[in-house]
PDB file of C-alpha atoms in Angstrom:
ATOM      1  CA  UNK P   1     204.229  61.732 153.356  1.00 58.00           C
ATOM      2  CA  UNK P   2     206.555  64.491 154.306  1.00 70.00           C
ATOM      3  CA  UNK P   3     210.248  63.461 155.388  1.00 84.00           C
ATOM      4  CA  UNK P   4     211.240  62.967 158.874  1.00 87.00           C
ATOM      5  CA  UNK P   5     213.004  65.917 160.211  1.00 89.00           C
ATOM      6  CA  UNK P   6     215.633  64.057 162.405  1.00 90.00           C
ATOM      7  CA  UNK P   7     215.832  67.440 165.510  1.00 91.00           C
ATOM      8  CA  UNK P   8     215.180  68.446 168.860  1.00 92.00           C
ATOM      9  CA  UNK P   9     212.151  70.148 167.486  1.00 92.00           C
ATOM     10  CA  UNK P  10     210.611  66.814 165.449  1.00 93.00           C
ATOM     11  CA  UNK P  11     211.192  64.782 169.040  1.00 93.00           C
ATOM     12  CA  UNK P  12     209.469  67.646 170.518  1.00 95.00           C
ATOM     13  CA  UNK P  13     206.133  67.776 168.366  1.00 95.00           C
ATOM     14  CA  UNK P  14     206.469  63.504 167.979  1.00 95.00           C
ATOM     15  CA  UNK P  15     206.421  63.092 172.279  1.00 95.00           C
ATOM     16  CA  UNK P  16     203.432  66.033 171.711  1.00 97.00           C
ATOM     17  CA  UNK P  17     201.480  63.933 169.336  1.00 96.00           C
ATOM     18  CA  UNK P  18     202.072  60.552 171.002  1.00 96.00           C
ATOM     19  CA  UNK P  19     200.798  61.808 174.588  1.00 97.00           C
ATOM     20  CA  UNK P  20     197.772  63.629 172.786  1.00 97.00           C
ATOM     21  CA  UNK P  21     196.722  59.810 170.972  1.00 97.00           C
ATOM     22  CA  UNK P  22     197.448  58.482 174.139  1.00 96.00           C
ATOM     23  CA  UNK P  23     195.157  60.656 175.822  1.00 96.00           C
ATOM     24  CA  UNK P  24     192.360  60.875 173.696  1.00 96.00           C
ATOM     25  CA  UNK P  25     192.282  57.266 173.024  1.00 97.00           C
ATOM     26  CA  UNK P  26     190.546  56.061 175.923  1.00 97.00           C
ATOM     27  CA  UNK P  27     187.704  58.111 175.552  1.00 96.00           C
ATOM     28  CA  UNK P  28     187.135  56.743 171.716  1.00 96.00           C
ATOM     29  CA  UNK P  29     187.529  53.437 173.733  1.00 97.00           C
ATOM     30  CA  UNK P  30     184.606  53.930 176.033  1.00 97.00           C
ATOM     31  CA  UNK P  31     182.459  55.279 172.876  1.00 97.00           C
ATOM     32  CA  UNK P  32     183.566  52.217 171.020  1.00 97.00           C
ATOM     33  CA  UNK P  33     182.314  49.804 173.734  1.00 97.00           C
ATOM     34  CA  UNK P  34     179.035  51.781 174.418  1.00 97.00           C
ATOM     35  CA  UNK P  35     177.880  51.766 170.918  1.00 97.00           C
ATOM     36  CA  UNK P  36     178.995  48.225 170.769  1.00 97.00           C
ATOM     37  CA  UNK P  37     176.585  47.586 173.797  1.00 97.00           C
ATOM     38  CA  UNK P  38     173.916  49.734 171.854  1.00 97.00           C
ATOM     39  CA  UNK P  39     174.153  47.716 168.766  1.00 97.00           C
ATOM     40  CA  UNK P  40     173.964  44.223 170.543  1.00 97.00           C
ATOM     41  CA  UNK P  41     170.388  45.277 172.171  1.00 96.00           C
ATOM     42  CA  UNK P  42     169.432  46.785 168.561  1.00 97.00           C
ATOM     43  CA  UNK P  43     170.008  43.521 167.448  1.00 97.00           C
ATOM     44  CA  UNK P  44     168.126  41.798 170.237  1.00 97.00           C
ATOM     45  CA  UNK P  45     165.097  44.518 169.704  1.00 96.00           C
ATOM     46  CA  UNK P  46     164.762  43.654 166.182  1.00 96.00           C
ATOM     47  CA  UNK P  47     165.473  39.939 166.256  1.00 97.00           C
ATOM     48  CA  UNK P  48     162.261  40.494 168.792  1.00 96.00           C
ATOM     49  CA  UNK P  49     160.606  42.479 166.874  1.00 95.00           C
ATOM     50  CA  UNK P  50     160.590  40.304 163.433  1.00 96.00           C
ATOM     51  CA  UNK P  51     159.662  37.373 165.640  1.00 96.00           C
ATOM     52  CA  UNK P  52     156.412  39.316 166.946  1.00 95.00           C
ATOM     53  CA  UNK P  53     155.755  40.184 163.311  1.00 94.00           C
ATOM     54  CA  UNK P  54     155.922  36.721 162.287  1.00 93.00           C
ATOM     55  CA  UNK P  55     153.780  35.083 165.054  1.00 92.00           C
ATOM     56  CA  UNK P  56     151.020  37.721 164.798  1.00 90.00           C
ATOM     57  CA  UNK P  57     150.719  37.088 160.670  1.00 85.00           C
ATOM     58  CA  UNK P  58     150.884  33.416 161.528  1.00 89.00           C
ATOM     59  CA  UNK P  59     147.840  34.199 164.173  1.00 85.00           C
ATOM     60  CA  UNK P  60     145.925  36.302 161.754  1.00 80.00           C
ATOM     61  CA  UNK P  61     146.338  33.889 159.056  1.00 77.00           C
ATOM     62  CA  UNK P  62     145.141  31.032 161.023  1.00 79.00           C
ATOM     63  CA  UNK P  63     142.502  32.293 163.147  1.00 73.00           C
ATOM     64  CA  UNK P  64     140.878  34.332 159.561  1.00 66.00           C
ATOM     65  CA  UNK P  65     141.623  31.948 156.957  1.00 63.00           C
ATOM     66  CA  UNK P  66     139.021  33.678 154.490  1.00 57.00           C
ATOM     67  CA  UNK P  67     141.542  36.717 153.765  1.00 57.00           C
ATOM     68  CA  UNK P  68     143.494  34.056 151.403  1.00 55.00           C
ATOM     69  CA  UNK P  69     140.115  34.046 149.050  1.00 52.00           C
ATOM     70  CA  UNK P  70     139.152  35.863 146.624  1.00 51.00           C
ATOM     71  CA  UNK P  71     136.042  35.818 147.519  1.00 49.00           C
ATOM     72  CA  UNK P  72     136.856  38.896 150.270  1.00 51.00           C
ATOM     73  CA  UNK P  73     139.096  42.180 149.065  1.00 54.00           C
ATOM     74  CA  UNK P  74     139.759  43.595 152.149  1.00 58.00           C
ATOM     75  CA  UNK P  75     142.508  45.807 150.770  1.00 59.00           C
ATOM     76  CA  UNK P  76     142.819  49.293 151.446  1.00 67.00           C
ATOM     77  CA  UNK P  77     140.353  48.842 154.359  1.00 71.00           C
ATOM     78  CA  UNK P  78     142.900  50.037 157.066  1.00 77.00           C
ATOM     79  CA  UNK P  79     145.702  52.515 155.596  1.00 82.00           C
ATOM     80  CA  UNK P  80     148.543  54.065 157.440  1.00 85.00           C
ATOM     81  CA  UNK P  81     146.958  57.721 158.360  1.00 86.00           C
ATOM     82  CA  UNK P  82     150.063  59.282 160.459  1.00 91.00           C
ATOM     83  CA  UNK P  83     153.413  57.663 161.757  1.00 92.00           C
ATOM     84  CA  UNK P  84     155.323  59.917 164.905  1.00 93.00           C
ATOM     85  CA  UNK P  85     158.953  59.406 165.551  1.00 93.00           C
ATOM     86  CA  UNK P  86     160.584  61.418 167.753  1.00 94.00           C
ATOM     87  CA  UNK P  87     164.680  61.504 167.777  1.00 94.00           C
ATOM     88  CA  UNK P  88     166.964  60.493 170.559  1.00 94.00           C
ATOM     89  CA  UNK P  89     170.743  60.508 170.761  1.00 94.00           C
ATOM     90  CA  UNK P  90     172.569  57.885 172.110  1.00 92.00           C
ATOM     91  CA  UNK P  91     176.161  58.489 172.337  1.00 92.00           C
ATOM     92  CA  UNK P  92     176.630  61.054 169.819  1.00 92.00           C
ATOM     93  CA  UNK P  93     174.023  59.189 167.453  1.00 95.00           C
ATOM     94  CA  UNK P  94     170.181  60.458 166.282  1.00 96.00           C
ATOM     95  CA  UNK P  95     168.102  57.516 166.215  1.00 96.00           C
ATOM     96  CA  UNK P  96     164.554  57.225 165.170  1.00 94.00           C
ATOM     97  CA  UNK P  97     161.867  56.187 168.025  1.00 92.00           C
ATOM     98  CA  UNK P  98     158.431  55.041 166.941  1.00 90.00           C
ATOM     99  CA  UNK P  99     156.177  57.257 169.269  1.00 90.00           C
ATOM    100  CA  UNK P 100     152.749  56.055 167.719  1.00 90.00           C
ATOM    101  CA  UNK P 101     150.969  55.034 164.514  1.00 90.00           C
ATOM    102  CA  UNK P 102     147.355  56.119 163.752  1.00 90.00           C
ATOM    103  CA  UNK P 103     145.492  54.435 161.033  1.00 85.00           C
ATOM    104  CA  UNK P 104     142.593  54.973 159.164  1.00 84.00           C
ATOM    105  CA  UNK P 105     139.588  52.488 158.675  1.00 79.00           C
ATOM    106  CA  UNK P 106     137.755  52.581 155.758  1.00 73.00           C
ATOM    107  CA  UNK P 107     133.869  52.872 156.776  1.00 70.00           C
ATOM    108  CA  UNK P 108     131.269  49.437 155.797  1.00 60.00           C
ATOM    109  CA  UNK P 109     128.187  48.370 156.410  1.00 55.00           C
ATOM    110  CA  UNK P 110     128.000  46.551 159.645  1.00 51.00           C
ATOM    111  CA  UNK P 111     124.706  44.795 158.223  1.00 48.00           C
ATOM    112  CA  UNK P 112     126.761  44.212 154.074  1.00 50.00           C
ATOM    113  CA  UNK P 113     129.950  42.620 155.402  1.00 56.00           C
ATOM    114  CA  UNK P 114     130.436  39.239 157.082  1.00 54.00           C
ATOM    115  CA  UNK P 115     131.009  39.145 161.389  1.00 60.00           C
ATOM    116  CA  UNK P 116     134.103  38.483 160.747  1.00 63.00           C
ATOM    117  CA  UNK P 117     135.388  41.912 159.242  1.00 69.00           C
ATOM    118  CA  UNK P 118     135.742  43.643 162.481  1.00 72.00           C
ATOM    119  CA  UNK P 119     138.530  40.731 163.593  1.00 76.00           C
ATOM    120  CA  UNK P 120     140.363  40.826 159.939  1.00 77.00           C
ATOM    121  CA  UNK P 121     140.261  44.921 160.414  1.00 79.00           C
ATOM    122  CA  UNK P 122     141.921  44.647 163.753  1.00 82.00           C
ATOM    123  CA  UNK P 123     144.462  41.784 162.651  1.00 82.00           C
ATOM    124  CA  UNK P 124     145.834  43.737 159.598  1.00 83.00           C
ATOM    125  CA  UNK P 125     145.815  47.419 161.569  1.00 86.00           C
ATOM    126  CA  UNK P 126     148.208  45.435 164.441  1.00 88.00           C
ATOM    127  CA  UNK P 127     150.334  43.945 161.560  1.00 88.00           C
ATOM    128  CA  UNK P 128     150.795  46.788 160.164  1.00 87.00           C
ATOM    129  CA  UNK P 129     151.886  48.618 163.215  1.00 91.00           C
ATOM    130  CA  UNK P 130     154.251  45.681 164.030  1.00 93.00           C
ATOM    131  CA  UNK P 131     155.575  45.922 160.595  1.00 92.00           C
ATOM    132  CA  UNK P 132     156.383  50.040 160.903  1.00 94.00           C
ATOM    133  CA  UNK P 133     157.923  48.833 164.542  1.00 93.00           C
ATOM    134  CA  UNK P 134     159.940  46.277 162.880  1.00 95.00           C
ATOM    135  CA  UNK P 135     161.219  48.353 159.871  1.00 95.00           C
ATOM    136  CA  UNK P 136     161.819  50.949 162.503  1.00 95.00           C
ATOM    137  CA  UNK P 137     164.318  48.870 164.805  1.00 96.00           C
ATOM    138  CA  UNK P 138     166.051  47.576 161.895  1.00 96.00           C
ATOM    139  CA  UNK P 139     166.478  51.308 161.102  1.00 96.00           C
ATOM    140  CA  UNK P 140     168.054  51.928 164.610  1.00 96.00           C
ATOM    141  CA  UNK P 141     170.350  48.836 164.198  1.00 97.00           C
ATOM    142  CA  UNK P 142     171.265  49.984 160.795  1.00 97.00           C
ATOM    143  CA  UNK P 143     172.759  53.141 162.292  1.00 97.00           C
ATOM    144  CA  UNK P 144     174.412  51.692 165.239  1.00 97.00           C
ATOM    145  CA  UNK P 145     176.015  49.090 163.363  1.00 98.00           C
ATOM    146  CA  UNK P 146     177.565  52.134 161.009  1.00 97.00           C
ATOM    147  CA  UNK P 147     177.718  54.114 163.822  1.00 97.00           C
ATOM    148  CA  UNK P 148     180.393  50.942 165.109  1.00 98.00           C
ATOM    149  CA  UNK P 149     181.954  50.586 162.006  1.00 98.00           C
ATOM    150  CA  UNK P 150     183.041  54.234 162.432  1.00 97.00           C
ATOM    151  CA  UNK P 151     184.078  54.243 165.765  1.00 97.00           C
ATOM    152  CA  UNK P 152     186.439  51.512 165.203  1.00 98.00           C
ATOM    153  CA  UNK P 153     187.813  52.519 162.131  1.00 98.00           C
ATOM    154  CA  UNK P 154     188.901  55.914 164.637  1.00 97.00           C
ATOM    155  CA  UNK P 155     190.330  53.354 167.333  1.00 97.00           C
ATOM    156  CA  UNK P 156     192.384  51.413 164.722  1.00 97.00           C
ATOM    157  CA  UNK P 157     193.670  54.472 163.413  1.00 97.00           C
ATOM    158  CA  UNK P 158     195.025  55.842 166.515  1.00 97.00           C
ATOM    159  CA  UNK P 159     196.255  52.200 167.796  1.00 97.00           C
ATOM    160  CA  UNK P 160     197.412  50.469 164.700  1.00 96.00           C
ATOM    161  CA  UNK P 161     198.616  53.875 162.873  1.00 96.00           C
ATOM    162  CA  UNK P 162     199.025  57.124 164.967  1.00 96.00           C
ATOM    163  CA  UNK P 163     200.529  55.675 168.131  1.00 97.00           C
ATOM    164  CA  UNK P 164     202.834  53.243 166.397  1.00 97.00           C
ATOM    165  CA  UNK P 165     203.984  55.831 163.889  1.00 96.00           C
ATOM    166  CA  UNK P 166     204.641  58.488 166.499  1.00 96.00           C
ATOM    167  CA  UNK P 167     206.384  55.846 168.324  1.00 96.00           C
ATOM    168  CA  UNK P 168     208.664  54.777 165.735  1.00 96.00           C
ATOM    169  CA  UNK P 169     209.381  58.561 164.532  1.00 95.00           C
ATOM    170  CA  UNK P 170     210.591  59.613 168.016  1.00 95.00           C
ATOM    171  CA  UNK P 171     212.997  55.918 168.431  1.00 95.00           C
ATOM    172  CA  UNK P 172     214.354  57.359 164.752  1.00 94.00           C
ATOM    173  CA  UNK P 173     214.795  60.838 166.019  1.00 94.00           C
ATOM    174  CA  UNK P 174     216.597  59.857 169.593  1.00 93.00           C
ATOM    175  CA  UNK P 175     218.744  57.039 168.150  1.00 93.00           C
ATOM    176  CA  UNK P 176     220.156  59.735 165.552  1.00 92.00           C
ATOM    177  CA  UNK P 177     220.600  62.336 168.095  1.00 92.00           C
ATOM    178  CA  UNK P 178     222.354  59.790 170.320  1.00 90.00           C
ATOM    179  CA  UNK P 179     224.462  59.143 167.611  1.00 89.00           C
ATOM    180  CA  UNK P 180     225.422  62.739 167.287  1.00 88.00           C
ATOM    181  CA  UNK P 181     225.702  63.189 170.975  1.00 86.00           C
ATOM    182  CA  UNK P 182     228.171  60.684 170.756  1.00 89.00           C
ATOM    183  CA  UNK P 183     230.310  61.525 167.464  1.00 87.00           C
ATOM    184  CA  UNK P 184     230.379  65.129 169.105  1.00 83.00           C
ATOM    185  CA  UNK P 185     231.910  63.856 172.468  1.00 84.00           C
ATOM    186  CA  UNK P 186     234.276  61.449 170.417  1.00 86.00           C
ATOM    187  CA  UNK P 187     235.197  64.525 168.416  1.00 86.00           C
ATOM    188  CA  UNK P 188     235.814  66.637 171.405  1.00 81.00           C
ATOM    189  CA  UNK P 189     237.996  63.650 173.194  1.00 84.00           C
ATOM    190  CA  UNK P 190     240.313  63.738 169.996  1.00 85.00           C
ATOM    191  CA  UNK P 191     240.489  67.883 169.412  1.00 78.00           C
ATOM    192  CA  UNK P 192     241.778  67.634 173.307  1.00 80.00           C
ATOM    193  CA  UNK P 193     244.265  65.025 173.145  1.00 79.00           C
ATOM    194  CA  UNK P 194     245.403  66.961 169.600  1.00 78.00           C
ATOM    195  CA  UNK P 195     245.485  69.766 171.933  1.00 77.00           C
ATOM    196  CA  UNK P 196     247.651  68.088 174.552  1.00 72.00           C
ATOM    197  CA  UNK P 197     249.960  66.434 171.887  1.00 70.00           C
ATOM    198  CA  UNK P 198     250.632  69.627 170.314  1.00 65.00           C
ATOM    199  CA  UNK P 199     251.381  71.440 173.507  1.00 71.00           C
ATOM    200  CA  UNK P 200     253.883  68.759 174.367  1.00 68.00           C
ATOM    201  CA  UNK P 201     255.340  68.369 170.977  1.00 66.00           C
ATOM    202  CA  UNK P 202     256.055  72.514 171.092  1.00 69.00           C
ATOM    203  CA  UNK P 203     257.136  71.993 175.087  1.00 63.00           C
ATOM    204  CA  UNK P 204     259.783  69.379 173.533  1.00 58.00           C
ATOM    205  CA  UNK P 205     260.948  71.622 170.786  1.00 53.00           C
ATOM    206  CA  UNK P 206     264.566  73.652 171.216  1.00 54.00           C
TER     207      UNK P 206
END
């Protein structure tokens, strides 16, 4: 770090710096606390989300208990075909949006497979779309919560660094140009009473 430059010009740039932090600060604030408000309903939205995942595999799984044999391969039956996100920015930050999921069904025999395929078909394509929902909201809180980390990082820096150090440099700066205010005018009071003690000491003289 460069040396202090203890001048009228330092103070000058210091008192420049200090009211630019000052004034940009508040607006990092406001960011800070609306990303901060973002994240929190990420977090709701995917604590929401994994609990909707959960209860539907706990329906499926109950109300088909025959997928757990091996009796039944029912994999590859339904198969993500297409998944559409769109992007949105929320304050300053491109988040993902789930705009739909198509799947594709493999075809069967209506007449070869049990009545119950139909159901299992439909169970696994809506946990699958729940899961791609879920994986995307934990995706959006991801980004907020570095998004946050950011943000604050910026705010520390200008209130815990910046300000302080612009703060201290221009207390430095004044209290030695005080001092040389004041060693100038005690200078200036002892050339003039050298003055006066000269012109009295040659007024004296024969």
């Amino acid at each position: 770090m460069a040396k202090l430059a203890l001048n009228k010009s330092a103070l000058n740039r210091e008192r420049k710096n200090l009211e630019a932090y000052r004034r940009f600060l508040p607006s990092l604030e406001l960011k800070q606390r609306q990303l901060t408000a973002l994240r929190e309903k990420a977090r709701r939205e995917a604590a929401r989300s994994a609990e909707e995942l959960q209860r539907r595999q706990s329906e499926v799984a109950a109300g088909l208990p025959m997928l757990a044999s091996d009796m039944f391969d029912l994999s590859g039956m339904v198969a993500v075909e297409e998944v559409k996100v769109r992007r949105e920015n929320a304050v300053g930050v491109e988040l993902p949006r789930l705009d739909d999921v198509r799947f594709r069904v493999q075809s069967y025999s209506l007449l070869g497979e049990p009545h119950w395929v139909d159901a299992a078909i439909e169970g696994l394509r809506e946990v699958l779309e729940l899961r791609i929902r879920n994986q995307m909201a934990e995706r959006r809180l991801e980004l907020l919560e570095d998004a946050v980390r950011k943000i604050t990082q910026r705010v520390n820096l200008f209130t815990e660094v910046l300000i302080p150090r612009a703060e201290d440099n221009i207390r430095k700066i004044s209290i030695y140009l005080g001092d040389l205010e004041r060693a100038a005018v005690i200078r200036a009071k002892i050339a003039k009473k050298k003055r006066e003690v000269d012109r009295r000491e040659q007024g004296a003289a024969p």
